[in-house]
PDB file of C-alpha atoms in Angstrom:
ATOM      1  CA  UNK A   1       5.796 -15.639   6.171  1.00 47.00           C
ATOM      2  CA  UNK A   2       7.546 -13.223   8.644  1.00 59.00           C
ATOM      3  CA  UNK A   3       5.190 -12.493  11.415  1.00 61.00           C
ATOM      4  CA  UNK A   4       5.937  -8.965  10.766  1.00 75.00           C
ATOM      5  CA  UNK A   5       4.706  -8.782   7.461  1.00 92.00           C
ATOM      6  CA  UNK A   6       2.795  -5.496   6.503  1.00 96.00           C
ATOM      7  CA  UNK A   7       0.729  -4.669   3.090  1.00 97.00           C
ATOM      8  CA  UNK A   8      -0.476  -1.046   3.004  1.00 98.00           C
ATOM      9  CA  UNK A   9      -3.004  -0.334   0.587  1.00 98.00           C
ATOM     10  CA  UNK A  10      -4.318   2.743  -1.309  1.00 98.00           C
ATOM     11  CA  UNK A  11      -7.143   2.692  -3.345  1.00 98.00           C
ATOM     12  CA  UNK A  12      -8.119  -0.684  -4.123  1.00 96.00           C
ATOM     13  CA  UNK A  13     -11.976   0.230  -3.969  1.00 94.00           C
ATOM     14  CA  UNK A  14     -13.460  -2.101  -6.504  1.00 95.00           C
ATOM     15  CA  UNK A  15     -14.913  -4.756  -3.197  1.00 95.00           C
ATOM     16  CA  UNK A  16     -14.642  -8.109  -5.086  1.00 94.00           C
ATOM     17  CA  UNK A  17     -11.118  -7.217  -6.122  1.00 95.00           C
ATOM     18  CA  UNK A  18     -10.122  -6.292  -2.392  1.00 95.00           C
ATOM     19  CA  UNK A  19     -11.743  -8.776  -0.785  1.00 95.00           C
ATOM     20  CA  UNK A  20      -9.079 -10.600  -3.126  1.00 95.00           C
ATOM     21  CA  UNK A  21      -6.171  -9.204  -2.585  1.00 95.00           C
ATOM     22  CA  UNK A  22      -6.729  -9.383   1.319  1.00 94.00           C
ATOM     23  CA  UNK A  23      -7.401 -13.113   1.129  1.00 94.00           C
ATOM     24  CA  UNK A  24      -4.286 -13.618  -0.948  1.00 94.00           C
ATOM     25  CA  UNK A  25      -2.706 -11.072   1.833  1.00 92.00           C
ATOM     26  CA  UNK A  26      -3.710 -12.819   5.110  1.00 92.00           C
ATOM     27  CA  UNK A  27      -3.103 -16.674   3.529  1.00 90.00           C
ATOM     28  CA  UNK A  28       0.392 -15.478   3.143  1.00 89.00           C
ATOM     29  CA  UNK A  29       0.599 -14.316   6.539  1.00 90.00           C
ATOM     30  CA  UNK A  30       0.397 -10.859   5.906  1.00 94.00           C
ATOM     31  CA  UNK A  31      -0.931  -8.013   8.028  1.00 95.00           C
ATOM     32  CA  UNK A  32      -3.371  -5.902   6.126  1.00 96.00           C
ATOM     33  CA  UNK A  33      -3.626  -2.040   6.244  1.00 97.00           C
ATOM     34  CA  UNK A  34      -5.719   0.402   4.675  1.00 97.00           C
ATOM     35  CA  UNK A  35      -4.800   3.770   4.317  1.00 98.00           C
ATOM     36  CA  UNK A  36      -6.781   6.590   3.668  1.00 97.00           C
ATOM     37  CA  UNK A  37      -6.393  10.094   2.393  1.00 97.00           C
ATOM     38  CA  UNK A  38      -6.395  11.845   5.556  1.00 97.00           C
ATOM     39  CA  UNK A  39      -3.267   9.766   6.964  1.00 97.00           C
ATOM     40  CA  UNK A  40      -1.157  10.618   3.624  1.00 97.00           C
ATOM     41  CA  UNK A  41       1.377  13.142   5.754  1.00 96.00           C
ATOM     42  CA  UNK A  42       2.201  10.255   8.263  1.00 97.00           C
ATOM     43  CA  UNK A  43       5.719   8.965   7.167  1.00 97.00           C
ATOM     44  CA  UNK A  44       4.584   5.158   5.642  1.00 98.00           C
ATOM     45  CA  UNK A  45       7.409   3.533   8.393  1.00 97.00           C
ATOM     46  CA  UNK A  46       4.719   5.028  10.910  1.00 97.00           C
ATOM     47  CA  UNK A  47       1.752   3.131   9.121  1.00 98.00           C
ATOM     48  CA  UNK A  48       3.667  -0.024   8.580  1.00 96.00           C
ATOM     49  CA  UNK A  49       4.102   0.043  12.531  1.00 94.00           C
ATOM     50  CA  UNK A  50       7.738   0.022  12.284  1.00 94.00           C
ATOM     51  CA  UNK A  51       8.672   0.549  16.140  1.00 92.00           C
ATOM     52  CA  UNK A  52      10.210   3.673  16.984  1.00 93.00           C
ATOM     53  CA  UNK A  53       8.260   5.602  14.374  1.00 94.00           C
ATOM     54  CA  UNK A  54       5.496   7.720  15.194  1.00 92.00           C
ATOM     55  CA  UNK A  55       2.435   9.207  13.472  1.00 92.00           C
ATOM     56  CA  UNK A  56       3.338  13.320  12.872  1.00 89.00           C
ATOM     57  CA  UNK A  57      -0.043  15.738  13.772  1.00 88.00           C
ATOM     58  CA  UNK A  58      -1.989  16.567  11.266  1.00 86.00           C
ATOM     59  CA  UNK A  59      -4.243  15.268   8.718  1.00 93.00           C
ATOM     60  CA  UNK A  60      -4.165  15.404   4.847  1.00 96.00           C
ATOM     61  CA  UNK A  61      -7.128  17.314   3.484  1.00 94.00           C
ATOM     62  CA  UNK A  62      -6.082  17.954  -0.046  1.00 92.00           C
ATOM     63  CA  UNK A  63      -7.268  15.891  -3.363  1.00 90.00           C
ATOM     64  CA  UNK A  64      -4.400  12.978  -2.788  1.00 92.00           C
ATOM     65  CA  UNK A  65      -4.658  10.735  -5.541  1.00 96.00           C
ATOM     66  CA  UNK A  66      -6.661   8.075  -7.186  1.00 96.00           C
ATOM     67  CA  UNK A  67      -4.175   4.936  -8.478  1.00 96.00           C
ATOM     68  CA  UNK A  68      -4.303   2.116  -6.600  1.00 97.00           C
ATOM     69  CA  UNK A  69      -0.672   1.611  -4.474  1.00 98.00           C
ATOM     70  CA  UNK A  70       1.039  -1.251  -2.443  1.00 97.00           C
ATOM     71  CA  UNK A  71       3.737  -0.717  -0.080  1.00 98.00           C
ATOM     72  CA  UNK A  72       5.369  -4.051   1.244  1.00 97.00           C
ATOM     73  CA  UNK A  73       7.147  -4.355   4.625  1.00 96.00           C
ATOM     74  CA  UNK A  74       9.114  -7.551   6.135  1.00 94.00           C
ATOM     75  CA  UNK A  75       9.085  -9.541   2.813  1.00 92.00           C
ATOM     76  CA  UNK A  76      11.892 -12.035   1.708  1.00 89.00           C
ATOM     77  CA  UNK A  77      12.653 -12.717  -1.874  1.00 90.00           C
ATOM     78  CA  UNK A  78      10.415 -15.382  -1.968  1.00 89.00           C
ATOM     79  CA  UNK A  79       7.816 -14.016  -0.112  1.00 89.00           C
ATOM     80  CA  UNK A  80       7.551 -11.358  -2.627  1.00 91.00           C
ATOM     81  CA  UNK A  81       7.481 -14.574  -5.604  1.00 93.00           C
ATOM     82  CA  UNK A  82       4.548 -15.926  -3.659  1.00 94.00           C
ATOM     83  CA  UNK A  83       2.737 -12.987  -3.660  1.00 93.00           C
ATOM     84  CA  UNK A  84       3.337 -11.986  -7.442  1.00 92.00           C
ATOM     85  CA  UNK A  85       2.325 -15.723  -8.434  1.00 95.00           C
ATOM     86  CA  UNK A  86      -0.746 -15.752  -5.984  1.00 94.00           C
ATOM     87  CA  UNK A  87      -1.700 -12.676  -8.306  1.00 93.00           C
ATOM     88  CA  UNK A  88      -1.127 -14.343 -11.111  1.00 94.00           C
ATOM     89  CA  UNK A  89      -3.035 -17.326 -10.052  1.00 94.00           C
ATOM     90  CA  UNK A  90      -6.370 -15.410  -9.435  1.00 92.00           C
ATOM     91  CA  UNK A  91      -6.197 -13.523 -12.150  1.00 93.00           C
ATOM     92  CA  UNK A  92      -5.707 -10.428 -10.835  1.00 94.00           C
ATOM     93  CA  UNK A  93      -4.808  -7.130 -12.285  1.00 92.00           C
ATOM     94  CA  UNK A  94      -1.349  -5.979 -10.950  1.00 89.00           C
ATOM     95  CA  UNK A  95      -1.393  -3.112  -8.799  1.00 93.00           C
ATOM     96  CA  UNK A  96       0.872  -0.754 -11.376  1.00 92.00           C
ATOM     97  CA  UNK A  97       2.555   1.385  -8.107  1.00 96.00           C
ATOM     98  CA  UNK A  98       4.143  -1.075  -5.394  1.00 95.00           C
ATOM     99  CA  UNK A  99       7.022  -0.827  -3.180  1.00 96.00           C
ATOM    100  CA  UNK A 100       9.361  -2.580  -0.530  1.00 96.00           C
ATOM    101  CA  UNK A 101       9.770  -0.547   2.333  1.00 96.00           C
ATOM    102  CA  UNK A 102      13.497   0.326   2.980  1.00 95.00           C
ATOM    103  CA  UNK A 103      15.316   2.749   5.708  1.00 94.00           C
ATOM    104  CA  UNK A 104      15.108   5.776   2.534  1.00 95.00           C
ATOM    105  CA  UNK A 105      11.501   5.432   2.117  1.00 96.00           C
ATOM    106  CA  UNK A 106       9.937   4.590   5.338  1.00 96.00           C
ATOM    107  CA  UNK A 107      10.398   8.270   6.316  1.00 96.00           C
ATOM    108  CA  UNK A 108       8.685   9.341   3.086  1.00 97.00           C
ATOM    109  CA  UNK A 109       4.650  10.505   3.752  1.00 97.00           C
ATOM    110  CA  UNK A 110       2.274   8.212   1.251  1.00 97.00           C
ATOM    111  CA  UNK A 111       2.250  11.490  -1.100  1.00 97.00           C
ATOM    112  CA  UNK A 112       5.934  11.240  -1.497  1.00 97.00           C
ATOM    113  CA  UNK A 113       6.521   7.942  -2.395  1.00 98.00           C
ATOM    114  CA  UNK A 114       3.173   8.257  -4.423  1.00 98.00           C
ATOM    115  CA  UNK A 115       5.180  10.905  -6.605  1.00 96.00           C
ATOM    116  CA  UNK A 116       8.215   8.698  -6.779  1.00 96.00           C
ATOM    117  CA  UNK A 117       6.220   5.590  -7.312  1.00 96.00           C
ATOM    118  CA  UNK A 118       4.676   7.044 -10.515  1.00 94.00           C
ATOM    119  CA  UNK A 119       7.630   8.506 -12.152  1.00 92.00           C
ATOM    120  CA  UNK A 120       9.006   5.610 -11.877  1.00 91.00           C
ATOM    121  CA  UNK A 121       6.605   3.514 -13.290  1.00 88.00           C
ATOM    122  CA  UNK A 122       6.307   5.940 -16.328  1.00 88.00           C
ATOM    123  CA  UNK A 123       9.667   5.335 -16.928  1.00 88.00           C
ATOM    124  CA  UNK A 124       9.916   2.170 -16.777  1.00 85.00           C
ATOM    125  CA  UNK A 125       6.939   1.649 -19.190  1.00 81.00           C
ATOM    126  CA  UNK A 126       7.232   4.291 -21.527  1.00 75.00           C
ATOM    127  CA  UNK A 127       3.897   5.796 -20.444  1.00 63.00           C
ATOM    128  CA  UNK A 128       4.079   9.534 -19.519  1.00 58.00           C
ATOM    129  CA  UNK A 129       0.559  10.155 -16.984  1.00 51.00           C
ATOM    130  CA  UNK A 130      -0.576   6.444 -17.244  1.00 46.00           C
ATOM    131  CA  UNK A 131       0.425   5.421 -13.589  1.00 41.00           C
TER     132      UNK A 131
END
């Protein structure tokens, strides 16, 4: 695993399925990073700890959102397999809303690519509102 692999998660609150996902996380070499409501206006390059990015002022105090969401930073192809089949392997449920970080969307706040993130996915499965 790169050693500057990043996983930022959202709402994974259910503790066995966390405590999961981390382990799965941190055997692949992962860093681990959970964000919270108030930090949804900070551009996600600035909580992947992309250098050169900073944290903007403020904090988010509005409702945000409830679906769980991955964001992915430094992973190769096969990185990305490993993590998919290490899913697989426990069992787990896939997170629906997931995303590479790229130069586009690392300026994005989490709200933003939130918004993107589930349009997409309704799209692609057909599903208008089930994100």
């Amino acid at each position: 695993m790169n050693p500057g692999c990043t996983v930022l998660l959202y709402n994974i609150t259910e503790p066995g399925r966390k405590q999961k996902i981390k382990f799965i996380c941190v055997r692949l070499g992962a860093k681990i990073i959970t964000v919270t409501p108030p930090e949804y206006l900070q551009p996600v390059g600035a909580l992947a700890k992309i250098p050169g990015m900073e944290k903007c002022a403020g904090t988010y105090e509005g409702p945000g959102f409830s679906e769980e969401m991955m964001v992915l930073k430094g992973f190769t192809d096969g990185q990305l397999n490993d993590l998919l089949r290490a899913f697989r392997r426990e069992r787990l449920e896939k997170v629906n809303l997931k995303a590479v970080l790229t130069d586009t969307n690392r300026e994005w706040n989490s709200l933003e690519l939130y918004e993107e993130l589930k349009s997409e996915h309704e799209k692609m499965s057909g599903a208008p509102g089930q994100a």
